[in-house]
CSV table of N, CA and C in Angstrom, one decimal:
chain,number,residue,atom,x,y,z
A,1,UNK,N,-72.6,9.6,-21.3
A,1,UNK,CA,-72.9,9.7,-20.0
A,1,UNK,C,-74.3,10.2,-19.7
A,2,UNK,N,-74.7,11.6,-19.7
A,2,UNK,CA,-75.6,12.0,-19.5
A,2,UNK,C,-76.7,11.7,-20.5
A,3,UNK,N,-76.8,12.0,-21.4
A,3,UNK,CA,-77.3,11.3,-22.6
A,3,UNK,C,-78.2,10.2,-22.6
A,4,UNK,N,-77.3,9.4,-21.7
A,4,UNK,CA,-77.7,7.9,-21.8
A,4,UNK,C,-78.3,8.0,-20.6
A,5,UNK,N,-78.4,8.1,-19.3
A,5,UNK,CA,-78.6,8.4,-18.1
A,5,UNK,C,-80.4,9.3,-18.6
A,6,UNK,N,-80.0,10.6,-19.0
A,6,UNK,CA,-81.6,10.8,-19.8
A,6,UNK,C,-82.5,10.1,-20.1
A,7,UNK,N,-82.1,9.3,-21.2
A,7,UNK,CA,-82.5,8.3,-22.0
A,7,UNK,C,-83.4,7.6,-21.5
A,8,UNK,N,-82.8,6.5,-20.1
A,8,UNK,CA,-82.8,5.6,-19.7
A,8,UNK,C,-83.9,6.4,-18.5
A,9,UNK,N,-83.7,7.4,-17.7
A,9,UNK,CA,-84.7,8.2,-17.0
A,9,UNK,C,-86.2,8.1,-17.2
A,10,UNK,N,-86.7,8.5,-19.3
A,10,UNK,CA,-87.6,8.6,-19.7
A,10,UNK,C,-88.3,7.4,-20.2
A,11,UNK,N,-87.5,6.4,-20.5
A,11,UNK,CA,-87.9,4.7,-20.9
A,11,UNK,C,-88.4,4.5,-19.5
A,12,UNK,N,-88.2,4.8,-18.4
A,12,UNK,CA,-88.8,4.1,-17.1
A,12,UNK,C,-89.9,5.4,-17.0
A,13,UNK,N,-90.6,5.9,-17.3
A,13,UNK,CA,-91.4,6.8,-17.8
A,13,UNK,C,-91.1,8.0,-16.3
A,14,UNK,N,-90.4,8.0,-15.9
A,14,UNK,CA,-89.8,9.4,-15.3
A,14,UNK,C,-89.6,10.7,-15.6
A,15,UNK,N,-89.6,11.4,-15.0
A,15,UNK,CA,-89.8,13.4,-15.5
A,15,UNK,C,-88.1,13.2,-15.3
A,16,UNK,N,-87.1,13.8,-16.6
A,16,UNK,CA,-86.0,13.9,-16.2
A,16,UNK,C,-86.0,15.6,-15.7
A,17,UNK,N,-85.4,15.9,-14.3
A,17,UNK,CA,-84.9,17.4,-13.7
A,17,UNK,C,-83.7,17.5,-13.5
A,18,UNK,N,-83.4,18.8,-13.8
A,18,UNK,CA,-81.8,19.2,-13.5
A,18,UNK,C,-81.6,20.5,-12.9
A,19,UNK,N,-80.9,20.9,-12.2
A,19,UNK,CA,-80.8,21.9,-11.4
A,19,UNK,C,-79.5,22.6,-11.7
A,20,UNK,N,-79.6,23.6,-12.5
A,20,UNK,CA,-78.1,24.4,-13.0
A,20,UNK,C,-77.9,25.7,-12.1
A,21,UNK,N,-76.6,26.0,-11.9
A,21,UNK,CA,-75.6,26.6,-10.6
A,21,UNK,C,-75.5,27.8,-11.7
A,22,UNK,N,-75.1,27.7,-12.9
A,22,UNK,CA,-74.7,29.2,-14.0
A,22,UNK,C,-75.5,29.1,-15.5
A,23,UNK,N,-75.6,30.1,-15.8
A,23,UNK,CA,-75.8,30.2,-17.2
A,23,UNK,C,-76.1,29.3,-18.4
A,24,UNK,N,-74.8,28.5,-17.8
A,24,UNK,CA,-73.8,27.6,-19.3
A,24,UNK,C,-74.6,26.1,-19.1
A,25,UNK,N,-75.0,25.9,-17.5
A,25,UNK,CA,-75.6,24.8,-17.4
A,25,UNK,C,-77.0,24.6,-17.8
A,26,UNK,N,-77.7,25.8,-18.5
A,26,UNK,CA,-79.2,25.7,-18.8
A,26,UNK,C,-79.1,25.5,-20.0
A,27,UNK,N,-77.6,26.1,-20.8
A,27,UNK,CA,-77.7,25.8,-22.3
A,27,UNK,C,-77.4,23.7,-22.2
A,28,UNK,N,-76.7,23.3,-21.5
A,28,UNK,CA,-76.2,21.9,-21.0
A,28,UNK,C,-77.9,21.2,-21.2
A,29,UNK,N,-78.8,21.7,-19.8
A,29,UNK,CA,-80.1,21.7,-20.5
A,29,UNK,C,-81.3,20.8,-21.3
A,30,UNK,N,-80.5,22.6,-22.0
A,30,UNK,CA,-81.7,22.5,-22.9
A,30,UNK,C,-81.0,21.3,-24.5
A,31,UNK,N,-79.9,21.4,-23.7
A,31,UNK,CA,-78.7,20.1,-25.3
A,31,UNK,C,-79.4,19.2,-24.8
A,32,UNK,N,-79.6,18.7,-23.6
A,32,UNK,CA,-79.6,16.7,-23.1
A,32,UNK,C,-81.1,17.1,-23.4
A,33,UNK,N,-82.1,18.4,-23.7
A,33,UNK,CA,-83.6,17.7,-23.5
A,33,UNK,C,-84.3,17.0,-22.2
A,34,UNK,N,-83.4,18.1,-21.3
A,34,UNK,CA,-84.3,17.2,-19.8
A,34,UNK,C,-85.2,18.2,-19.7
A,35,UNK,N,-86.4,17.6,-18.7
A,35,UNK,CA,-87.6,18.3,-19.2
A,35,UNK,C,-88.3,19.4,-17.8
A,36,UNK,N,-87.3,19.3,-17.4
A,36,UNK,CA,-87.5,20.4,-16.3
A,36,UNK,C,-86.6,21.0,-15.5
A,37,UNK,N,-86.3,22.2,-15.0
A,37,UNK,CA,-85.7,22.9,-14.7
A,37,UNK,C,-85.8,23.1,-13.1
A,38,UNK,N,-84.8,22.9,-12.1
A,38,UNK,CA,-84.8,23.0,-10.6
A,38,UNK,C,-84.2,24.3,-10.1
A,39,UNK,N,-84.9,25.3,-9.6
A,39,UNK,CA,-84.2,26.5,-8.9
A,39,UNK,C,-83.3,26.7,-7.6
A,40,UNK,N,-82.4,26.1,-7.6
A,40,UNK,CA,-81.9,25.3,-6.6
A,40,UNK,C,-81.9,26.9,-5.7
A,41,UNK,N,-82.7,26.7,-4.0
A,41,UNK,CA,-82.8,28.1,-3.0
A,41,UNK,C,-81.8,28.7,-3.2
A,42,UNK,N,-80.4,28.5,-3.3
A,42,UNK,CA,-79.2,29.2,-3.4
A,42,UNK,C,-79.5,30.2,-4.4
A,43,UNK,N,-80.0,29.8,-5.5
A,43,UNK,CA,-80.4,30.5,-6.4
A,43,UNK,C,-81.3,31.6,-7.1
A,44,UNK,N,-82.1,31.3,-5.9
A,44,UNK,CA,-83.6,32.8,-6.2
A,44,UNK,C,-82.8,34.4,-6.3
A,45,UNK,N,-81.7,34.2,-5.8
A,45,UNK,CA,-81.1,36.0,-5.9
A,45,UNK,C,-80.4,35.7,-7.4
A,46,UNK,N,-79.9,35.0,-7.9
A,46,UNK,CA,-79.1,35.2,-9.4
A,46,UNK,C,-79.5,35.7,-10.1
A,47,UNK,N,-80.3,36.8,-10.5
A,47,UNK,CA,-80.9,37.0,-11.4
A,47,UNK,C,-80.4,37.2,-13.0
A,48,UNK,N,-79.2,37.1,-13.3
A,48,UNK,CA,-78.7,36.3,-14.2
A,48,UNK,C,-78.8,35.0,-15.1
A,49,UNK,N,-79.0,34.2,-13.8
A,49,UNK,CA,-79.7,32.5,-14.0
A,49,UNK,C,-81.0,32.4,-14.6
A,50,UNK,N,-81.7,33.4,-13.3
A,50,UNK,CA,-83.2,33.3,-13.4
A,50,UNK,C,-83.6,33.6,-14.5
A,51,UNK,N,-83.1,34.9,-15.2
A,51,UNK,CA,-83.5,35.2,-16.9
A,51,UNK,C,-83.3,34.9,-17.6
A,52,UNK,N,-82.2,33.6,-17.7
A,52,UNK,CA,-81.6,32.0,-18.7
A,52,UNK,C,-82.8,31.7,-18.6
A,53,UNK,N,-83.1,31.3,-17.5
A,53,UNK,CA,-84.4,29.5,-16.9
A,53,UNK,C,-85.4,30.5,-17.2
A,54,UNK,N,-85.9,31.6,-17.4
A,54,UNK,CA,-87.4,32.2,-17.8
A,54,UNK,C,-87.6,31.9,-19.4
A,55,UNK,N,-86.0,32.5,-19.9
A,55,UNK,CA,-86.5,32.1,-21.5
A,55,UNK,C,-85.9,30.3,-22.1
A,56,UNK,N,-85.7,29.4,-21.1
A,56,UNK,CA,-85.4,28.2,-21.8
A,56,UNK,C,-86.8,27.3,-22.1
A,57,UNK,N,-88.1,28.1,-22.1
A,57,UNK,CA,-89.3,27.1,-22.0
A,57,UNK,C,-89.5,26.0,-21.8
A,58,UNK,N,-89.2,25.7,-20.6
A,58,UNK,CA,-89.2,24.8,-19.7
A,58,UNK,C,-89.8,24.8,-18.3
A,59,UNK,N,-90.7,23.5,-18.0
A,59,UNK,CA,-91.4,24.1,-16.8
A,59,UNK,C,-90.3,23.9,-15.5
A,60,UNK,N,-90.6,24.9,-14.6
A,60,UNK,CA,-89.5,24.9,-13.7
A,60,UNK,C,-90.0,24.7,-12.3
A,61,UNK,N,-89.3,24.4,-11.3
A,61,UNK,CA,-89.8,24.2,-10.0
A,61,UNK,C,-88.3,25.2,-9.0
A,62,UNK,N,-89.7,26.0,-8.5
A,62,UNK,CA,-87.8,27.1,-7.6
A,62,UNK,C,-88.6,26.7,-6.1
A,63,UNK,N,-87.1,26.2,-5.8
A,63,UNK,CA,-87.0,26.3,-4.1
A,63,UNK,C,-87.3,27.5,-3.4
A,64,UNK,N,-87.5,27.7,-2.2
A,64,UNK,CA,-87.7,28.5,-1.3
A,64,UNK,C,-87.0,29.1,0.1
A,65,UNK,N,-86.2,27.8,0.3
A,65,UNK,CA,-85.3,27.8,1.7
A,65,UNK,C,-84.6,28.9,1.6
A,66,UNK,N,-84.9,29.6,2.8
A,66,UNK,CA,-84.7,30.7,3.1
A,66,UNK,C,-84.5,32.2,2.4
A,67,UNK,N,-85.3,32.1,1.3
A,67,UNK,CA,-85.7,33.5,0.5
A,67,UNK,C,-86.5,34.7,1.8
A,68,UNK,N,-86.4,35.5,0.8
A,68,UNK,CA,-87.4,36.3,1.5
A,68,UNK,C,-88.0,36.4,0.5
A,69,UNK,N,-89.4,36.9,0.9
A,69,UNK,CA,-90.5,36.9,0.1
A,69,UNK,C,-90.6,37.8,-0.9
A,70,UNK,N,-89.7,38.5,-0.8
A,70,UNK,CA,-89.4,39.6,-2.0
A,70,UNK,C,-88.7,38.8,-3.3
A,71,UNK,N,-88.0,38.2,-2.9
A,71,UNK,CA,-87.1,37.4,-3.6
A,71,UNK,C,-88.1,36.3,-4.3
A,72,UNK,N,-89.4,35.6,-3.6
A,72,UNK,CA,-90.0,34.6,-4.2
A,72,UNK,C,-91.1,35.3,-5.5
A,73,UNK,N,-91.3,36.7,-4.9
A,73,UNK,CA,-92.0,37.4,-5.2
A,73,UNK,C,-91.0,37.7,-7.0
A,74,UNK,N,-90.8,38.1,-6.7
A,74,UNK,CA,-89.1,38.2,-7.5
A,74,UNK,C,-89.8,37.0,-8.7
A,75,UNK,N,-89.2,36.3,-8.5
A,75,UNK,CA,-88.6,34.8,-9.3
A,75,UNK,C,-89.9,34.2,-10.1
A,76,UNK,N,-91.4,34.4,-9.1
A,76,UNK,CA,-92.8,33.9,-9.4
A,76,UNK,C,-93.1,35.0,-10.9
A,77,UNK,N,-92.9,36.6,-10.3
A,77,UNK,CA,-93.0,37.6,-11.1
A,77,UNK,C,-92.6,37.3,-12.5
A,78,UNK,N,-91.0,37.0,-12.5
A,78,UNK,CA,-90.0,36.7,-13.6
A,78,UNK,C,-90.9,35.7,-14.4
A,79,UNK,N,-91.3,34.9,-13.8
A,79,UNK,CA,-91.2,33.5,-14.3
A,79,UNK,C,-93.0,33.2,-15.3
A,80,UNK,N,-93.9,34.0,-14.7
A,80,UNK,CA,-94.9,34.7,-14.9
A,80,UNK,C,-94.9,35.4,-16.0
A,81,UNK,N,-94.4,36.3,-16.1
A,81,UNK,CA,-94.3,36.9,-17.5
A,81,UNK,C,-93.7,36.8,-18.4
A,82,UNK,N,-92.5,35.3,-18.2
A,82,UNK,CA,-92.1,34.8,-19.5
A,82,UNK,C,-93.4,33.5,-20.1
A,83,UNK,N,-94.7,33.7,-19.3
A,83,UNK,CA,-95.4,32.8,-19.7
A,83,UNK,C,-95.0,31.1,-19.5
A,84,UNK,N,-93.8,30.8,-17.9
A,84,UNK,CA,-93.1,29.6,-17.7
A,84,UNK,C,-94.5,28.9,-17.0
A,85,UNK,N,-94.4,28.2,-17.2
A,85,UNK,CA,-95.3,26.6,-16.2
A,85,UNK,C,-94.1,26.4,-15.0
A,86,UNK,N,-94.7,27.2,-13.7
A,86,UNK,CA,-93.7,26.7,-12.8
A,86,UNK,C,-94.7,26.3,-11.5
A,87,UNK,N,-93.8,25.8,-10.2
A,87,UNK,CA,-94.3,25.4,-9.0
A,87,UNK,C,-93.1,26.3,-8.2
A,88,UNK,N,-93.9,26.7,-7.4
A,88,UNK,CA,-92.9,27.2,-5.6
A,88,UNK,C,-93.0,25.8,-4.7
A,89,UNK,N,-91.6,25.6,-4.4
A,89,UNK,CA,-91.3,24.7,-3.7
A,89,UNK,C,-91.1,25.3,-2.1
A,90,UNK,N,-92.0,24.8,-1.0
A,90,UNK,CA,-91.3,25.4,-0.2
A,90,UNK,C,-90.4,24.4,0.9
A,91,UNK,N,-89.6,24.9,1.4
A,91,UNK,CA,-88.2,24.0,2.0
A,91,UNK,C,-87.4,24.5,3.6
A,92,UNK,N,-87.3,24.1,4.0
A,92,UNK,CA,-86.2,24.4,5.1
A,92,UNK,C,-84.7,23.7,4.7
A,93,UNK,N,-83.6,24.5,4.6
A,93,UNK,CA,-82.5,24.2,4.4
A,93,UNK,C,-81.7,23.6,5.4
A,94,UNK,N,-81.9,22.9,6.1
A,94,UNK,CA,-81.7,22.1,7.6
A,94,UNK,C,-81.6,20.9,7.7
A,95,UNK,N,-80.4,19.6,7.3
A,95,UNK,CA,-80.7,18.4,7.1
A,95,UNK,C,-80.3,17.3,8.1
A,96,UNK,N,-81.1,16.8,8.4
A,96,UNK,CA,-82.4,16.7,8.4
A,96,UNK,C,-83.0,18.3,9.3
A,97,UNK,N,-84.1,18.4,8.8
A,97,UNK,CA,-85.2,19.4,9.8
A,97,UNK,C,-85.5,18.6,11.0
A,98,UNK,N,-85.6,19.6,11.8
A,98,UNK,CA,-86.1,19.1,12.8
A,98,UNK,C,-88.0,19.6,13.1
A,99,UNK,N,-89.0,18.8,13.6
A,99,UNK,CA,-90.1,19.1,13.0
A,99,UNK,C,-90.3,20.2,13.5
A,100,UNK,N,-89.8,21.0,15.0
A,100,UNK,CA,-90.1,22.1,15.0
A,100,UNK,C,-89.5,23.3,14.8
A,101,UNK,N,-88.9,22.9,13.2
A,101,UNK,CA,-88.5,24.4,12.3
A,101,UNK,C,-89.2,24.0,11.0
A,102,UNK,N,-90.2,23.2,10.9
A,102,UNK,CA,-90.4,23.3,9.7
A,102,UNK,C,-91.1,23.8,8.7
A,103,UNK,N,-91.8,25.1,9.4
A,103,UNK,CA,-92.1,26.4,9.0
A,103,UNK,C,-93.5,25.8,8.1
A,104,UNK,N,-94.4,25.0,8.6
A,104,UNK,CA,-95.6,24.4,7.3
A,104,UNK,C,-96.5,25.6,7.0
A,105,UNK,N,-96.4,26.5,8.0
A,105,UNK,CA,-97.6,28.1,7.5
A,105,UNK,C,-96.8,28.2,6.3
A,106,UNK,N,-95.5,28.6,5.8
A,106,UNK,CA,-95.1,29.1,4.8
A,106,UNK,C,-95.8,28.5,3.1
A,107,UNK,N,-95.8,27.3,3.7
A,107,UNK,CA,-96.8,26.5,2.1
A,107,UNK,C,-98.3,27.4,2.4
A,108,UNK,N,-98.7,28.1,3.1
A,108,UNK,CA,-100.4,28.5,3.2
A,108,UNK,C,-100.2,29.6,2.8
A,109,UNK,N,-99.2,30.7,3.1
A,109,UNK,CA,-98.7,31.8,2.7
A,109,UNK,C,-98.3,32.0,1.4
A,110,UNK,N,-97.4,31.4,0.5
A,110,UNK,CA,-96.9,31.0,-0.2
A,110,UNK,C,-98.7,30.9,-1.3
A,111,UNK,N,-99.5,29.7,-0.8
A,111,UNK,CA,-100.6,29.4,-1.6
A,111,UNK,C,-101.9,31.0,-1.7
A,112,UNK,N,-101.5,31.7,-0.9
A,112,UNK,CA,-102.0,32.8,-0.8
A,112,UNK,C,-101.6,34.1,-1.2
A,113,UNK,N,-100.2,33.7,-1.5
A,113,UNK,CA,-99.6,35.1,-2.3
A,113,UNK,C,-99.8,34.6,-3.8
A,114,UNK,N,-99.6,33.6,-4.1
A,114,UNK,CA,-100.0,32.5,-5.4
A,114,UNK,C,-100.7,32.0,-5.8
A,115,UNK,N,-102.1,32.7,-5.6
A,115,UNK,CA,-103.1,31.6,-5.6
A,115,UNK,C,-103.1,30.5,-6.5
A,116,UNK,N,-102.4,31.0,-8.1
A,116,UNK,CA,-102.7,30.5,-9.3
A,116,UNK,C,-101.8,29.2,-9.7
A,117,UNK,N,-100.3,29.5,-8.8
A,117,UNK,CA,-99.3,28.5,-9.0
A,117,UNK,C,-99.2,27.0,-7.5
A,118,UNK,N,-98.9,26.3,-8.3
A,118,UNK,CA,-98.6,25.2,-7.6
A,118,UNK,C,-97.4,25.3,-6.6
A,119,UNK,N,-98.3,25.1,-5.3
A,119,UNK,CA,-97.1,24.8,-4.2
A,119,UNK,C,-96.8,23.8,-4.1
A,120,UNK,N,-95.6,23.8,-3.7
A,120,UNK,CA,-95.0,22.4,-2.9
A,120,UNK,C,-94.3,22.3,-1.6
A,121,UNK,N,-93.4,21.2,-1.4
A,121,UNK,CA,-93.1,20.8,-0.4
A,121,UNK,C,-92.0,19.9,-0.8
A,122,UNK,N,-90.4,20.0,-0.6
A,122,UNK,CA,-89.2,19.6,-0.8
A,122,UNK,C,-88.8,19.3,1.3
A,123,UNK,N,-88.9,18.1,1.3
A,123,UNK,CA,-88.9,17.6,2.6
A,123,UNK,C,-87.4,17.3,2.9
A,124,UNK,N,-87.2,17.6,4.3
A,124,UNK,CA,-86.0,16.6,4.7
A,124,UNK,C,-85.8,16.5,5.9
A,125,UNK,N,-87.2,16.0,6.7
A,125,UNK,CA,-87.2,15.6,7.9
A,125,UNK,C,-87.5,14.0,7.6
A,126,UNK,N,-87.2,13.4,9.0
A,126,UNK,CA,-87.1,12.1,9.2
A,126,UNK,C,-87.6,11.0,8.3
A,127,UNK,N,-86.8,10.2,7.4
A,127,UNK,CA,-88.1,9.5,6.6
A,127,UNK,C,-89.0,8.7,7.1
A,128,UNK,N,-89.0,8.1,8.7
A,128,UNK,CA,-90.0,7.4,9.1
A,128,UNK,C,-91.2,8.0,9.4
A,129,UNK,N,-90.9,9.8,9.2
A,129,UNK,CA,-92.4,10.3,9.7
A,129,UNK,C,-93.2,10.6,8.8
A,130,UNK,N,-94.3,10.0,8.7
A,130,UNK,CA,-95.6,10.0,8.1
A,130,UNK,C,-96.4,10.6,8.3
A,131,UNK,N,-96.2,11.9,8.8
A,131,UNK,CA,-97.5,12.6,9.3
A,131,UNK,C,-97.2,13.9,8.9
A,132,UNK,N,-95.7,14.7,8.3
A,132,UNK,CA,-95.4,15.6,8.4
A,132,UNK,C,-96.3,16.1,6.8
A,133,UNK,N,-96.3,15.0,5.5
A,133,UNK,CA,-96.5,15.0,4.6
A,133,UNK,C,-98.1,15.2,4.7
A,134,UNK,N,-99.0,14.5,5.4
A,134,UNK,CA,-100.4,14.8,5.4
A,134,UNK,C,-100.8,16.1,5.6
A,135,UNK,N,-99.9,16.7,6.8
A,135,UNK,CA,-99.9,17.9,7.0
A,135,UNK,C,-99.6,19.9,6.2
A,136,UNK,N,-98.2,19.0,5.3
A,136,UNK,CA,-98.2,20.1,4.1
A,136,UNK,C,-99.5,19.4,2.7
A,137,UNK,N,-100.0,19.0,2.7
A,137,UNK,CA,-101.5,18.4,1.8
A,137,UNK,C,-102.0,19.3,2.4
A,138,UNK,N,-102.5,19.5,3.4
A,138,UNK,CA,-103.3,20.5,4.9
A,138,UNK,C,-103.3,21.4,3.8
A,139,UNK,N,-101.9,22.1,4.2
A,139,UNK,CA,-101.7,23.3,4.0
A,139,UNK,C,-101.6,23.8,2.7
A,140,UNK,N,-101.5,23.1,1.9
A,140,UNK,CA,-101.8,23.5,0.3
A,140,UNK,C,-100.8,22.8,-0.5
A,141,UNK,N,-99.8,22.0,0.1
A,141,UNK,CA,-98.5,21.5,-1.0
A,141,UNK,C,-99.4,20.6,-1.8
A,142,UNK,N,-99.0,20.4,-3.3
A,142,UNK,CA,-99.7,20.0,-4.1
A,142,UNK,C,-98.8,18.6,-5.5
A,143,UNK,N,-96.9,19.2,-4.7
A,143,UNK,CA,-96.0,19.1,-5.4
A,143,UNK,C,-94.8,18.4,-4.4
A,144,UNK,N,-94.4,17.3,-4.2
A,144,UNK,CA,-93.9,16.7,-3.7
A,144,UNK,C,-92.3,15.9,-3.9
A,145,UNK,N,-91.4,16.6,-3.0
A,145,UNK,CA,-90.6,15.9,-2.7
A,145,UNK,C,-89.8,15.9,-2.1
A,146,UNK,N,-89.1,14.8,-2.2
A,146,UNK,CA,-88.4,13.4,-1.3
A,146,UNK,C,-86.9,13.3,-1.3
A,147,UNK,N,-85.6,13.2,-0.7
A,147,UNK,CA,-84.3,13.0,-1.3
A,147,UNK,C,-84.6,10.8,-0.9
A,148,UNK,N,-83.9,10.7,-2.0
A,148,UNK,CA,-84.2,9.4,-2.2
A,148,UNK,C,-82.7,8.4,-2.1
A,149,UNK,N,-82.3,7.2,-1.4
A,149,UNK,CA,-80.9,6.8,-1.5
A,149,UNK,C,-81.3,5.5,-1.3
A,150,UNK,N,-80.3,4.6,-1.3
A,150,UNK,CA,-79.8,2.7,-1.0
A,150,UNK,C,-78.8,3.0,-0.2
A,151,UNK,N,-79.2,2.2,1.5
A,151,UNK,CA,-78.2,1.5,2.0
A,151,UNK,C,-77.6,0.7,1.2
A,152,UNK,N,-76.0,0.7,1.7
A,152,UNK,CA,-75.2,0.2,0.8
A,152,UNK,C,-74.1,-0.2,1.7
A,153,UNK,N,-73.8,-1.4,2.0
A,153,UNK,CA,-72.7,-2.2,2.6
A,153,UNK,C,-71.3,-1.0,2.9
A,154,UNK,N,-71.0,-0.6,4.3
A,154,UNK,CA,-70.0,0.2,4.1
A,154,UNK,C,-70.4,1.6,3.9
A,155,UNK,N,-71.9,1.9,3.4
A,155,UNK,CA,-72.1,3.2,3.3
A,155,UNK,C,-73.1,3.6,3.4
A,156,UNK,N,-73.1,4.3,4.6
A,156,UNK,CA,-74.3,4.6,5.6
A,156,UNK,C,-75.8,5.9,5.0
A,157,UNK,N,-76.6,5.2,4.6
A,157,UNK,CA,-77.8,6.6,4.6
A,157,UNK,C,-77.6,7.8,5.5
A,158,UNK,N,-78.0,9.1,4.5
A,158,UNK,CA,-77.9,10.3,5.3
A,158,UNK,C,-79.1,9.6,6.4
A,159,UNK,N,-79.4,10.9,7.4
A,159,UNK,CA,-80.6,11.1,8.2
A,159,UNK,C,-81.9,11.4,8.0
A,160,UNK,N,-81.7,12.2,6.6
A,160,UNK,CA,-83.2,12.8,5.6
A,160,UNK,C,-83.7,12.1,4.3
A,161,UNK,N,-82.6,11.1,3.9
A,161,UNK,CA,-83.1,10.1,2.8
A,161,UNK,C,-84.1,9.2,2.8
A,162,UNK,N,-85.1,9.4,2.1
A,162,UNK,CA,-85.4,7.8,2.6
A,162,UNK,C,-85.1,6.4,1.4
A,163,UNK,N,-85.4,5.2,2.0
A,163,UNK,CA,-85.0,3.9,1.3
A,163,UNK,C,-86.6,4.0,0.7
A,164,UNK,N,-86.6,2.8,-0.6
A,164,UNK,CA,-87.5,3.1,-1.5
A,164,UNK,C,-88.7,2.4,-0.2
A,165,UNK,N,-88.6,1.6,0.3
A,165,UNK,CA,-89.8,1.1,1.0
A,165,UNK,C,-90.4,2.5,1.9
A,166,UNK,N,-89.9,3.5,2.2
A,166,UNK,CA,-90.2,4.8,3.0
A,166,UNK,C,-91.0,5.4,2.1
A,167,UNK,N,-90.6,5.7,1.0
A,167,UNK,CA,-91.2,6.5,-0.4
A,167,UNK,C,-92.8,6.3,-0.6
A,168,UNK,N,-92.7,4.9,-0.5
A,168,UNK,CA,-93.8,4.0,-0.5
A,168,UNK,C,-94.9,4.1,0.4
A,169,UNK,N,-94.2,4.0,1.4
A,169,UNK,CA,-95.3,4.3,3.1
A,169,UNK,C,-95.5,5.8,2.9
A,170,UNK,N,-94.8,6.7,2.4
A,170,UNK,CA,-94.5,8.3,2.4
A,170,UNK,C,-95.9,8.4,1.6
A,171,UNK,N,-95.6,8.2,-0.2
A,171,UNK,CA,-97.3,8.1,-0.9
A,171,UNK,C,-98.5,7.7,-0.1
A,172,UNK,N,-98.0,6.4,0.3
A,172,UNK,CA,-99.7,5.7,0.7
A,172,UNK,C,-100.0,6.9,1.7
């Protein structure tokens, strides 16, 4: 299953990411050889987790929705002194966002407590809007992304997904 699904990720020359909930899932991991590590926001307080994912040498990307900055402060710190290659993702936990919670100073803040690490930007407002994305580029996101789906006969797209032709207009 997974294995194969890996496999098949890196043959279409794709970054395989996985985002583990406990412990046992980073050793999961580091077995299948996926090549990056996701801090899912729920996650910035575990610090249990976080000291798995600092020593699995692996570059990592940690969400931000709704931490406090102690907490990112926290995680960057950790992640820093196991010598990890990571990015701060920053996020609103809100699906879809609506544009006026989407908090885009936090990416400038965020690039100013950090000067050294890569920010980003984990979106999940409207996929037809094109303008929200120019605007975290503004502000320093450097690291981008998208929740990605197929309409499918009978089964309706969330509100925050976009269809691949959005992805598309979203890059250009």
């Amino acid at each position: 299953g997974y294995k194969k699904l890996i496999k098949e990720v890196k043959k279409q020359n794709m970054v395989s990411i996985s985002t583990p909930f406990d412990e046992e899932s980073v050793d999961q991991i580091l077995d299948l050889d996926i090549e990056v590590i996701k801090i899912a926001s729920c996650c910035v307080t575990d610090r249990p987790l976080l000291k798995k994912i600092a020593k699995a040498e692996k570059p990592v990307i940690a969400s931000t929705a709704g931490a406090k900055i102690s907490d990112i402060d926290y995680v960057a710190q950790l992640l820093e002194s196991n010598k990890v290659h990571f990015a701060l993702d920053h996020c609103v936990a809100i699906y879809p966002t609506p544009n006026d919670q989407l908090n885009l100073n936090q990416i400038a803040l965020l690039k100013k407590r950090h000067n050294n690490i890569t920010i980003g930007w984990s979106t999940h407002e409207s996929p037809d809007d094109y303008e929200i994305i120019k605007m975290a580029y503004t502000m320093g996101a450097r690291l981008f992304e998208r929740h990605v789906g197929l309409k499918r006969k009978g089964s309706p797209l969330n509100a925050y997904s976009s269809q691949p032709f959005q992805v598309k207009n979203w890059l250009n």
